[in-house]
Coordinates of C-alpha atoms and ligand atoms in Angstrom, one line a residue:
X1 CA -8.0 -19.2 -4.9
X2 CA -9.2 -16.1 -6.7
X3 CA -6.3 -13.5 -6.5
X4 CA -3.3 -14.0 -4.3
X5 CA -2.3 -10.4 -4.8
X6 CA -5.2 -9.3 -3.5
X7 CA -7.2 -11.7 -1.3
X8 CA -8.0 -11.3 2.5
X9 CA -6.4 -14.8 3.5
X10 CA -3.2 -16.4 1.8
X11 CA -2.9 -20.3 1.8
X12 CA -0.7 -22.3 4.6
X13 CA -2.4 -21.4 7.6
X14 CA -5.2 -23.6 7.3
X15 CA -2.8 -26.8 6.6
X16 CA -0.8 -25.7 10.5
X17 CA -4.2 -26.1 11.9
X18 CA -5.2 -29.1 10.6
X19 CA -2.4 -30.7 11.9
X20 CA -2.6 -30.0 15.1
X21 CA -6.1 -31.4 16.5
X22 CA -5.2 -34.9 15.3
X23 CA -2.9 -34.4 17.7
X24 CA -4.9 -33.6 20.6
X25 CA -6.9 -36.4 19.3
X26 CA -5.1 -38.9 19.5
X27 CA -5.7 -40.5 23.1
X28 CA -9.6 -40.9 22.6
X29 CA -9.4 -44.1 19.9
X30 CA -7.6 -45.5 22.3
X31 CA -9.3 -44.9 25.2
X32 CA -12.4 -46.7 23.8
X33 CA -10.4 -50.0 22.9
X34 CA -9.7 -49.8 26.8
X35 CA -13.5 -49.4 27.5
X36 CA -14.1 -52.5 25.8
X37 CA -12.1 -55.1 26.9
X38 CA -12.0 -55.7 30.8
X39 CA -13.0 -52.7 32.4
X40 CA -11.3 -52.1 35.4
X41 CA -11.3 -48.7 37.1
X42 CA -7.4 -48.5 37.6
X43 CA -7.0 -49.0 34.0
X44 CA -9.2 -46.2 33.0
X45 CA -8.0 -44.0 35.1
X46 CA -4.4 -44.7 34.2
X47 CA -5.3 -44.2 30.4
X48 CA -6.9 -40.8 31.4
X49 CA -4.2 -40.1 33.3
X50 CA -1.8 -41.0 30.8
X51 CA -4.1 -39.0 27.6
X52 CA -3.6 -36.2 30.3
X53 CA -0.2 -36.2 30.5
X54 CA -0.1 -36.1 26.2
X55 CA -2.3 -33.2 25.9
X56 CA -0.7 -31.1 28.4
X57 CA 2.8 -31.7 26.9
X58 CA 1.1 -30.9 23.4
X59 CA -0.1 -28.0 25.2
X60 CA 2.8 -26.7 26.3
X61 CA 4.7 -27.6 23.3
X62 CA 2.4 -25.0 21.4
X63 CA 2.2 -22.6 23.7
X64 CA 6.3 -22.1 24.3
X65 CA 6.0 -21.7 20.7
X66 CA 4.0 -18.8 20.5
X67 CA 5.8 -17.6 23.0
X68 CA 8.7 -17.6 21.3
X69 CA 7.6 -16.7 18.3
X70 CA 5.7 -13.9 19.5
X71 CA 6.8 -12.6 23.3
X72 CA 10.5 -13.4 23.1
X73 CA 13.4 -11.5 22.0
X74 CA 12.5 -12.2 18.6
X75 CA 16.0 -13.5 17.0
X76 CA 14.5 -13.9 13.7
X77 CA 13.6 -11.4 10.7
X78 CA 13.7 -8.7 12.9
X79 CA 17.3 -9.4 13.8
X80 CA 18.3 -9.9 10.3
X81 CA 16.6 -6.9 9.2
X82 CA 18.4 -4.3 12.0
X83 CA 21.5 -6.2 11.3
X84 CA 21.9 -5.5 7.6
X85 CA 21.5 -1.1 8.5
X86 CA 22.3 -0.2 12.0
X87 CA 22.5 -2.0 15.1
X88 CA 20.2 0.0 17.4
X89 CA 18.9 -1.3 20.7
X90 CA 15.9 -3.9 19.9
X91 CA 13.3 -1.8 21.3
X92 CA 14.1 1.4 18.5
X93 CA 14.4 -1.0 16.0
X94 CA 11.0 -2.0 16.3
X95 CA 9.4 1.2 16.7
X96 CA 10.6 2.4 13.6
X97 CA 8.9 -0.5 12.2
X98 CA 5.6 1.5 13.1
X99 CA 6.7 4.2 10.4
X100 CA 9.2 2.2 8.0
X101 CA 8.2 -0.8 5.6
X102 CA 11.0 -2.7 3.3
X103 CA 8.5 -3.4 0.7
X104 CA 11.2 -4.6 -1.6
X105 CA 11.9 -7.4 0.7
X106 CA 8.3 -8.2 1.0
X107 CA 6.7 -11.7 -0.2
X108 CA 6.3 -11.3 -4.2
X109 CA 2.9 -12.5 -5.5
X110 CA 4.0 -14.0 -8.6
X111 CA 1.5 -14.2 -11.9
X112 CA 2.2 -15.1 -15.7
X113 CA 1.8 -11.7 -16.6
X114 CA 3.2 -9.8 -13.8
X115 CA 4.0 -9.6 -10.0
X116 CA 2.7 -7.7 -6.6
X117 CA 3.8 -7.0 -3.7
X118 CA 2.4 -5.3 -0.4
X119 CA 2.5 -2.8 2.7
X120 CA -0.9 -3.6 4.2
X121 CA -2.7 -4.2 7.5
X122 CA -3.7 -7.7 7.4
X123 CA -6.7 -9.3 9.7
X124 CA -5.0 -12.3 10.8
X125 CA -1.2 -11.6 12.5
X126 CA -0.4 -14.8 10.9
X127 CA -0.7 -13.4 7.1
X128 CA 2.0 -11.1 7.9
X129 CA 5.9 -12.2 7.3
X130 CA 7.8 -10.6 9.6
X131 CA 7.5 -8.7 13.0
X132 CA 8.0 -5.5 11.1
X133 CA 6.0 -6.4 8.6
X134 CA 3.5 -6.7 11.6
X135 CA 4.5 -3.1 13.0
X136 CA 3.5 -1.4 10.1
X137 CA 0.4 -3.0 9.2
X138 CA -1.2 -2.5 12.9
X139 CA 0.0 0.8 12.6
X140 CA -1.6 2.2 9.1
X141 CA -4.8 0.5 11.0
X142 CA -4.5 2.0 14.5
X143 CA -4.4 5.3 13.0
X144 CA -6.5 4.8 10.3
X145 CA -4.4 5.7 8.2
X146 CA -7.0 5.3 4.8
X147 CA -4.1 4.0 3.1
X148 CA -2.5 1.2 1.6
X149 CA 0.5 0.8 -0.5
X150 CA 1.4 -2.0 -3.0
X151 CA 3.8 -1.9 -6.2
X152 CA 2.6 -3.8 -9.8
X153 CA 4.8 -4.9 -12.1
X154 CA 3.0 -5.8 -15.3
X155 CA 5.7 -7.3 -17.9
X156 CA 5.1 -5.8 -21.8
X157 CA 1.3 -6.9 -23.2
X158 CA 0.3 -8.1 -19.6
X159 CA -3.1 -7.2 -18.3
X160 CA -4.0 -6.4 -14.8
X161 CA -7.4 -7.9 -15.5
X162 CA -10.7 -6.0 -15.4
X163 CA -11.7 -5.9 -11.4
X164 CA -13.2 -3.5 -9.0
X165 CA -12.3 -2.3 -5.4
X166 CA -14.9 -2.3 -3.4
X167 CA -13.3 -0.5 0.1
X168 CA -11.2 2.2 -1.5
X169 CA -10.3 5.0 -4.4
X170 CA -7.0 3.6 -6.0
X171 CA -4.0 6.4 -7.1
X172 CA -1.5 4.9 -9.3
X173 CA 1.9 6.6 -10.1
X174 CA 3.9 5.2 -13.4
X175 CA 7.1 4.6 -12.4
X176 CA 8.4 3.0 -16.1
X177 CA 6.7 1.7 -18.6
X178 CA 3.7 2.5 -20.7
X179 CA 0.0 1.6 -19.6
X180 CA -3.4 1.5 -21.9
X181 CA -5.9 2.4 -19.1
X182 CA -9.5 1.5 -18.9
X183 CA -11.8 3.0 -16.2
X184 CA -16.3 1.8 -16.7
X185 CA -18.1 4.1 -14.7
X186 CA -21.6 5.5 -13.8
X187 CA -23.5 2.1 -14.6
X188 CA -21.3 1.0 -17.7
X189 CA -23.0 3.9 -19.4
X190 CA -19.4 5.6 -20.1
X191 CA -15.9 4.2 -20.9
X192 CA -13.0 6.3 -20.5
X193 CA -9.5 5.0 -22.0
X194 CA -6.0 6.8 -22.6
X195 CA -2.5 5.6 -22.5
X196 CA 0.2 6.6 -19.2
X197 CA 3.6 6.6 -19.5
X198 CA 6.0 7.1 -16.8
X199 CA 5.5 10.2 -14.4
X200 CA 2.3 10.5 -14.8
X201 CA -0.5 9.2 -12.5
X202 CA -3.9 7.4 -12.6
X203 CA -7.1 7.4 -10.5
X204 CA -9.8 4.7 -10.1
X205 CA -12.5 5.8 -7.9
X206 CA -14.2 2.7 -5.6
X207 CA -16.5 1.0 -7.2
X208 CA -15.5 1.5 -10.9
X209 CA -14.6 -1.4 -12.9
X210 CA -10.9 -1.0 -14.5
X211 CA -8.1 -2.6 -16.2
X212 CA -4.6 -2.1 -17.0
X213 CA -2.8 -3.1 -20.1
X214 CA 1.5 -2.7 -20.6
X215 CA 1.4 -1.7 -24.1
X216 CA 5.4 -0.7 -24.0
X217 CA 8.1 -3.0 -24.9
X218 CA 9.5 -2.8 -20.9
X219 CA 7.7 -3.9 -17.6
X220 CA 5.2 -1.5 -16.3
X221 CA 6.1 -0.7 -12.7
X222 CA 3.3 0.6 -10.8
X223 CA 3.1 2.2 -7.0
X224 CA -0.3 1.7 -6.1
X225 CA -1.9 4.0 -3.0
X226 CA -5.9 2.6 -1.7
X227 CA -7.8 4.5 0.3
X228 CA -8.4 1.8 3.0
X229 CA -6.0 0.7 6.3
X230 CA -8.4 -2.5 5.8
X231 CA -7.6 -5.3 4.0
X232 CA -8.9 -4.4 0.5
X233 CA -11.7 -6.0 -1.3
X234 CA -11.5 -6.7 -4.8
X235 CA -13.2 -8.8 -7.6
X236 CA -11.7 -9.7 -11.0
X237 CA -14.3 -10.3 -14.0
X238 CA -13.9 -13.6 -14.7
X239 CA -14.2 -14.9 -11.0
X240 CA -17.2 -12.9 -11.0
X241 CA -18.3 -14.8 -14.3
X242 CA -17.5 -18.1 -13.1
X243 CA -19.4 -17.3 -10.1
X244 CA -22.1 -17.1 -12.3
X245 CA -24.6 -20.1 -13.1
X246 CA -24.2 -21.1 -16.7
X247 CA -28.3 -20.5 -17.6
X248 CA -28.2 -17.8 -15.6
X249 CA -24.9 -16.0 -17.5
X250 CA -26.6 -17.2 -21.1
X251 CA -30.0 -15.4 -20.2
X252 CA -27.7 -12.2 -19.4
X253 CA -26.0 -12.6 -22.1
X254 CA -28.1 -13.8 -24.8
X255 CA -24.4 -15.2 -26.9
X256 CA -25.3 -17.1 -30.0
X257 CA -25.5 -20.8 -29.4
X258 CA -27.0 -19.7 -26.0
X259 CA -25.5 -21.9 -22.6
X260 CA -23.6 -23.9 -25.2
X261 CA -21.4 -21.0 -25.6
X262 CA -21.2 -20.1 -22.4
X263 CA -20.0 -23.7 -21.5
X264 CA -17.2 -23.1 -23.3
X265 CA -15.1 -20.6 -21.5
X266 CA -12.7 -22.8 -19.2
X267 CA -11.7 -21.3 -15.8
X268 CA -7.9 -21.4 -15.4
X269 CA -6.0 -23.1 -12.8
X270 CA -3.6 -20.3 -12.5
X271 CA -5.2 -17.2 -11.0
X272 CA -5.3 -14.7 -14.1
X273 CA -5.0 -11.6 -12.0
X274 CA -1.9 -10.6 -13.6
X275 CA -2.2 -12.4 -17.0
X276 CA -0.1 -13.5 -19.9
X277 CA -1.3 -16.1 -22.4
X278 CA 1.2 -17.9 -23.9
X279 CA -0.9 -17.7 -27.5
X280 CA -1.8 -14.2 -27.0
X281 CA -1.0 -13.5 -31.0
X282 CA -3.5 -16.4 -32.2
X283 CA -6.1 -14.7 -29.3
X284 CA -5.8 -11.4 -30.6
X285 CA -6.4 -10.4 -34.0
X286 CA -7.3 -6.4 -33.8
X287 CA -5.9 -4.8 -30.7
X288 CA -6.9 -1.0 -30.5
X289 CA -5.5 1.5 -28.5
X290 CA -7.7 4.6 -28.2
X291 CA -7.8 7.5 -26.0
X292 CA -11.4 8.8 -25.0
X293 CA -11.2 13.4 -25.0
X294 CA -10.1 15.2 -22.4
X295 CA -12.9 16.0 -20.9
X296 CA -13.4 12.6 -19.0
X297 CA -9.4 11.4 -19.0
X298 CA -8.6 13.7 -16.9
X299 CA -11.2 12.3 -14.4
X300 CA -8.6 9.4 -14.2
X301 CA -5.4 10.8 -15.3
X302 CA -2.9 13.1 -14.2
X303 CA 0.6 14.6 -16.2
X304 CA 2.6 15.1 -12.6
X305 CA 5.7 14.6 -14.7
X306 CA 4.5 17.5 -16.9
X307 CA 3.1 19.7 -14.3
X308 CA 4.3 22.8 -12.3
X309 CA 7.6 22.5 -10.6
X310 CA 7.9 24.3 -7.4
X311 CA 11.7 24.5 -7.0
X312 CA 12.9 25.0 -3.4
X313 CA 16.5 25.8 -3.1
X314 CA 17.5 21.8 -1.8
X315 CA 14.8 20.4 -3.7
X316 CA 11.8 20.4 -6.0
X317 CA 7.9 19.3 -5.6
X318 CA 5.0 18.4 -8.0
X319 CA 1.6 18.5 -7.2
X320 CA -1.5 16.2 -8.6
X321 CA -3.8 17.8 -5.7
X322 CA -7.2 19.6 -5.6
X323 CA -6.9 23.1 -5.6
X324 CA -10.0 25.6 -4.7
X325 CA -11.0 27.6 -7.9
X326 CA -8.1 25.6 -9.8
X327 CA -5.7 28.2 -8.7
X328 CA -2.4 28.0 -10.8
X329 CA -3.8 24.6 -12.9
X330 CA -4.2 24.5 -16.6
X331 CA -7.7 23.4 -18.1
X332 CA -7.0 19.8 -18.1
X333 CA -5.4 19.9 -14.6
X334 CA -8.6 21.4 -13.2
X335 CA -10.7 18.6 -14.3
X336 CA -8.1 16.6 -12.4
X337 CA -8.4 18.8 -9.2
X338 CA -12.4 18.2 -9.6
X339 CA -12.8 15.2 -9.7
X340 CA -10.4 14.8 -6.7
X341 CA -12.3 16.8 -4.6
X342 CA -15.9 15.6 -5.8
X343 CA -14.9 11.6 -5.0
X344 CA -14.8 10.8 -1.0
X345 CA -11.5 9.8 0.5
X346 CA -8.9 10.3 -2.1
X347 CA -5.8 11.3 -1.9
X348 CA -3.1 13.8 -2.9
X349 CA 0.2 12.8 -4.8
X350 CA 3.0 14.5 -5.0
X351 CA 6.8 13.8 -6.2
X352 CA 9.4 15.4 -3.8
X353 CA 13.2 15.8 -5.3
X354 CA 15.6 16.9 -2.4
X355 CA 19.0 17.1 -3.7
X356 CA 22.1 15.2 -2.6
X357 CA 23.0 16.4 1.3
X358 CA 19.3 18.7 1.0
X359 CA 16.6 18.8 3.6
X360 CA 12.9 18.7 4.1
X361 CA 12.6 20.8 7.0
X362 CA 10.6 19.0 9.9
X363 CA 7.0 19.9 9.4
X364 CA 3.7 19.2 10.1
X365 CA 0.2 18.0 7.6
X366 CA -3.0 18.6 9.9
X367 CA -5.1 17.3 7.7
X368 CA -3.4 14.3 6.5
X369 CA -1.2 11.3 7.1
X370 CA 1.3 11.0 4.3
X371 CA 2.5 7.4 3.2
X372 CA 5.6 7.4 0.9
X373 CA 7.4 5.5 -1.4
X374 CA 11.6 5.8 -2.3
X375 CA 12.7 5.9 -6.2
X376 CA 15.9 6.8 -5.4
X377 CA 18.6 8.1 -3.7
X378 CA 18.2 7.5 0.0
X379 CA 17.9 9.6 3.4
X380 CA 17.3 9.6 6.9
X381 CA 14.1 10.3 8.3
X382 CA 13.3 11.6 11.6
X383 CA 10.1 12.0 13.9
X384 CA 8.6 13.4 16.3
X385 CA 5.3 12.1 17.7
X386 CA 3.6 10.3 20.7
X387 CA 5.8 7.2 19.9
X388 CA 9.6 7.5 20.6
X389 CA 11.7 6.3 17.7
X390 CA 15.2 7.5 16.6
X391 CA 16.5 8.7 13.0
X392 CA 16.1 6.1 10.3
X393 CA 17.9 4.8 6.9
X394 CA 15.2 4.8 3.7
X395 CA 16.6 3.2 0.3
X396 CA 14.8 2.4 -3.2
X397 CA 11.7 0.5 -2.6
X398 CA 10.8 1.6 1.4
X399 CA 7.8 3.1 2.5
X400 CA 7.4 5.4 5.3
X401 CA 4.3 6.4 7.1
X402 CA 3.8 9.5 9.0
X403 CA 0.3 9.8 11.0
X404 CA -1.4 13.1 11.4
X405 CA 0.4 15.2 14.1
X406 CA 3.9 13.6 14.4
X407 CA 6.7 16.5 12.7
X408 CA 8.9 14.9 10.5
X409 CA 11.7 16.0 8.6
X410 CA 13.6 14.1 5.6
X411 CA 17.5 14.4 4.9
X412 CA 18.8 13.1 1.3
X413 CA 22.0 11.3 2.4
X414 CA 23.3 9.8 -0.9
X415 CA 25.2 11.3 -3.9
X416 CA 22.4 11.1 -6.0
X417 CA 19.3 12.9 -5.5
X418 CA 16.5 11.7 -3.3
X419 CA 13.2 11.4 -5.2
X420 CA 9.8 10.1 -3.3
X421 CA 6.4 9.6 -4.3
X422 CA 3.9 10.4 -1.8
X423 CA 0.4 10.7 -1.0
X424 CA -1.8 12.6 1.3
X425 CA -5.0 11.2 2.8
X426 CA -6.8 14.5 1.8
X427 CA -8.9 15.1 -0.9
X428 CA -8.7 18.7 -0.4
X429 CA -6.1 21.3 0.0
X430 CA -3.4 20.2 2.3
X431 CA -2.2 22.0 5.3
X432 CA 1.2 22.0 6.2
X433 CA 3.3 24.0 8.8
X434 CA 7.3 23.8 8.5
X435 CA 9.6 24.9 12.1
X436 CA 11.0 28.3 10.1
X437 CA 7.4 29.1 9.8
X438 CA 6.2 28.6 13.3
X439 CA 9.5 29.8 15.0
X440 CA 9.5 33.0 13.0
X441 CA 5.0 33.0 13.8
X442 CA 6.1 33.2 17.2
X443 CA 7.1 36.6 19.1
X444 CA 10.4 36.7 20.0
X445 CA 9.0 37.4 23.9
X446 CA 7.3 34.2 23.6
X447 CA 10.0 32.4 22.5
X448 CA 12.2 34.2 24.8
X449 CA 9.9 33.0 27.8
X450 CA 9.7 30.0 26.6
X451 CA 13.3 29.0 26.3
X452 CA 14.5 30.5 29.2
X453 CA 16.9 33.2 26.6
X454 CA 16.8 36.4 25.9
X455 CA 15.2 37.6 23.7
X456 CA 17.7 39.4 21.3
X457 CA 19.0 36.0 20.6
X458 CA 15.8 35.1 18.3
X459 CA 17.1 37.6 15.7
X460 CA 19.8 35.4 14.8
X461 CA 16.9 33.1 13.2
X462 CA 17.0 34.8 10.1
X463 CA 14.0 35.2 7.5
X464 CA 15.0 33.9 4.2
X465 CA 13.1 35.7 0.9
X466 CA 12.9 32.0 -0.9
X467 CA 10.5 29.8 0.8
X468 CA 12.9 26.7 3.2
X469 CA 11.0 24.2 3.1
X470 CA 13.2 22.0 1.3
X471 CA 16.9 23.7 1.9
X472 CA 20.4 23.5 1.9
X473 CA 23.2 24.2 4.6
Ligands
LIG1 C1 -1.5 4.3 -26.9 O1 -0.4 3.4 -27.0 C2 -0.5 2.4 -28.0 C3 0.7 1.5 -27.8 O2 1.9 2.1 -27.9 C4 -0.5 3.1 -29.4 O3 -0.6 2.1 -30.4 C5 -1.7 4.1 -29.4 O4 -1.6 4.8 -30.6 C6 -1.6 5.0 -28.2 N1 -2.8 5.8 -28.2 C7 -2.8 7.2 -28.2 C8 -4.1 7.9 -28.3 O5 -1.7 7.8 -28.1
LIG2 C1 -6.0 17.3 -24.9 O1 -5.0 17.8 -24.1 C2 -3.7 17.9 -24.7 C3 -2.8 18.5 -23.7 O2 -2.8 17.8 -22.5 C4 -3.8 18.8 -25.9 O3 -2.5 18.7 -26.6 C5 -4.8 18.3 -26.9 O4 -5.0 19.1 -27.9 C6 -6.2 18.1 -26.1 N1 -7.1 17.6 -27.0 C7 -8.3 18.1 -27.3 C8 -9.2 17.4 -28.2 O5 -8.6 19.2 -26.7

C-alpha cells in the first residue's frame, strides 16, 4: 500500500476476516453431499441440526471474544501501561487515557529513510493498538479537537517525499536536526525553500504540495501538529504519478522519447514515503540547497527558538502566534503572524520551560484546545473538566490534550527542567484566564458569599507585581 504512515486503514484486519466466514461456511458443502445421496428427512434435519449446533458455537466463540477483548476488565495493555507508573483504580486509569497519549510506545511505521509514529483518531477501533490508544483518539474526535499529533524522524539525506494534505494545515517543530524545506503553492506558480534547524518551526497550509529533506549529519526529529481530529488524507507524488496512465503522463509531460521514457520509471515495492536510496551518490550529481527571501519564507517558517522570551518567575514561554497589528514582532515575525491568521484553522505554537519543582498555574484557553508534546523533564498534570480524572505522570515523548473549557494546571516534577511544545487550535489571539487572575477579578464580598468566609480573609491572597502564571513556591 501507498503510505503506512499516513494511510486511513493499516494491513491485518482484512486477513482476521477472511478467516472467519470459511468458517461459518463450512456445513453447507456438506450438506449438499447429503441432498444427493438417499434423501431422507431425518437425515437432513439432523445435518441442519448438527450445521446449527457449529455455527452457534462459532458464534459464541467470537462473540466471548469481543467481549473480552472489549467489555471485560481489560487485563491487557491497559494493565501493563498503569502498572509501569501508578496503580490507580482501573476506572481513573482509563480516563486519563482521554487526555494522555504514550506516543513513544506507539506502533513505529518504519521506512528506509526514516520512521513515524502517531496520536490520531482512527475510523475503525480495530486500527488502534491499545485501549488507551483508543481513549485518546475518540477523544481528540469527540471534541473536535482539529488536531492531530505525529513525530518524524527523517535519518541524514532522507526525504519526506513531496505530498500534500488534503484535510488539514500541518505545524512542524524541529526538535534536532537540520531540514531543507520545500513548500509549492498558489497553482505551482511560486516555490518557496529555506533550511530549519532545531527550535524553529514550519507551516504547510492544506493543500500545498511539500517536502522535507535532512540535510544535517544527525536524524531530523520532527513533532508534527494537523489541523484535523479525522484521519488525515495525504497523497505522495509518485503514487500520484503511478496513478497516472502512461499516454496520459507522456502527453503531460511531453519528456523526450515520449511514453518510452515514462515507461521507465519503476514503482518500488517498498513505500518511499520516508525514503533513502541505497545509490543516492550515483542518483545525485548537483544537489542545491537554496533559500527563497524573506518575504515568502516566513509564510512557512518560524525562528521560536530565536524569538521573544517571556520569562515568568518558575518558567519561560515562546510564542509563534498571530498577533493583531504585529504587536511586539519583528518584520519577519509579522509575515509569520499573517499568514497565520489569513490560512483557516491553524494553529498556535508555543514552547513552555517551567523550571525543576515550578508551576503552571491551573488556567483556562476559551478559544482553544491545546494538544502538547514533552521534550523533557517530566510533571504531573491535573484537570478539571466535565470528565473526572485524577493527577497524572507526563515523561519525554507523551502527549496531553486539554479540550476547550477543562482548567488545567502543569507541575515540573523532575530535576531537570520541564520543556513542552504545544499548540493551540486558534489561528488568532489566544485567550487565556489563570485562578490568581479570576480570584483576584472577583470582589472579596463575592468571594466571601461564595465560600461561606469572611471576607477579610481574601486579603491574604496577595497580588504579585510579576505576572504568576508560571511560579514558584
Ligand atoms: C542549507 O543547508 C545546506 C546543507 O547544510 C547548505 O548547503 C546550504 O548552504 C544552506 N542554505 C542556506 C541558504 O543557508
Ligand atoms: C532575512 O532575515 C534575516 C533575519 O531573520 C536577516 O539577517 C537577513 O538579512 C534578511 N534577508 C534579507 C534579504 O532581507
Amino acid at each position: 500500500m501507498e503510505n503506512p504512515g499516513f494511510e486511513m486503514q493499516e494491513e491485518g484486519h482484512p486477513n482476521m476476516v477472511s478467516k472467519i466466514p470459511p468458517k461459518n461456511n463450512y456445513p453447507y458443502p456438506y450438506l449438499f453431499e447429503q441432498k444427493k445421496t438417499s434423501c431422507s428427512l431425518m437425515k437432513i434435519f439432523l445435518v441442519c441440526f448438527l450445521a446449527c449446533l457449529i455455527t452457534t458455537a462459532i458464534g459464541v466463540l467470537i462473540l466471548s471474544l469481543v467481549y473480552v477483548g472489549q467489555v471485560g476488565p481489560k487485563p491487557g495493555q491497559d494493565m501493563m501501561d498503569s502498572a509501569v507508573e501508578e496503580k490507580p483504580s482501573q476506572n481513573k486509569a482509563d480516563s486519563r487515557f482521554s487526555f494522555l497519549n504514550h506516543l513513544g510506545t506507539s506502533k513505529v511505521f518504519k521506512f528506509e529513510g526514516g520512521a513515524i509514529q502517531w496520536a490520531r483518531f482512527r475510523n475503525n477501533p480495530k486500527d488502534y493498538s491499545t485501549e488507551a490508544e483508543m481513549r485518546f483518539g475518540t477523544s481528540i474526535n469527540k471534541h473536535e479537537s482539529k488536531m492531530t499529533l505525529g513525530t518524524l524522524r527523517i535519518v541524514s539525506q532522507g526525504l519526506r517525499v513531496p505530498h500534500w494534505h488534503f484535510n488539514a494545515n500541518e505545524h512542524g517543530f524541529l526538535l534536532q536536526g537540520k531540514a531543507w524545506i520545500g513548500v509549492v503553492d498558489e497553482g505551482g506558480s511560486t516555490v518557496t525553500t529555506y533550511n530549519v534547524t532545531a527550535g524553529q518551526v514550519i507551516f504547510f497550509p492544506k493543500n500545498t504540495l511539500h517536502w522535507v529533506k535532512s540535510v544535517g549529519d544527525e536524524d531530523c526529529l520532527f513533532i508534527l501538529f494537523f489541523t484535523t481530529h479525522d484521519e488525515l488524507r495525504t497523497l505522495d507524488v509518485d503514487d500520484a504519478f503511478f496513478g497516472t496512465p502512461e499516454d496520459i503522463a507522456s502527453r503531460s509531460l511531453k519528456p523526450e522519447g515520449g511514453v518510452q521514457f515514462i515507461r521507465t520509471f519503476e514503482k518500488q515495492l517498498e513505500d518511499q514515503a520516508v525514503n533513502l536510496p541505497a545509490n543516492l551518490n550515483e542518483l545525485i550529481k548537483n544537489a542545491n540547497y537554496e533559500q527563497s527571501a524573506n518575504s515568502s519564507v516566513w509564510k512557512y517558517f518560524y525562528d521560536l527558538k530565536g524569538s521573544r522570551e517571556f520569562i515568568f518567575p518558575g518558567g519561560i514561554i515562546q510564542w509563534a502566534r498571530y498577533r493583531k497589528n504585529g504587536v511586539g514582532l519583528n518584520e519577519n515575525e509579522k509575515i509569520y503572524s499573517e499568514s497565520l491568521n489569513q490560512n483557516a484553522d491553524t494553529l498556535t505554537l508555543g514552547t513552555l520551560r517551567i523550571f525543576s519543582n515550578g508551576l503552571r498555574q491551573p488556567h483556562f484557553h476559551f478559544n482553544a484546545h491545546e494538544m502538547g508534546y514533552v521534550i523533557s523533564g517530566c510533571g504531573q498534570i491535573g484537570i478539571v473538566g466535565d470528565e473526572p480524572v485524577s493527577e497524572f505522570t507526563v515523561g519525554v515523548g507523551d502527549v496531553f490534550f486539554f479540550p476547550i473549557g477543562t482548567q488545567h494546571y502543569i507541575k515540573s516534577a523532575c530535576v531537570e527542567d520541564l520543556l513542552m511544545i504545544l499548540a493551540f487550535s486558534t489561528g488568532n489571539q489566544l485567550q487565556t484566564l489563570d485562578m490568581d487572575d479570576y480570584f483576584h477579578a472577583t470582589s472579596d464580598h463575592i468571594l466571601a458569599q461564595l465560600f461561606l468566609k469572611k471576607q477579610p480573609e481574601f486579603k491574604k491572597i496577595p497580588v504579585f507585581t510579576e505576572d504568576q502564571a508560571v511560579n514558584i513556591p
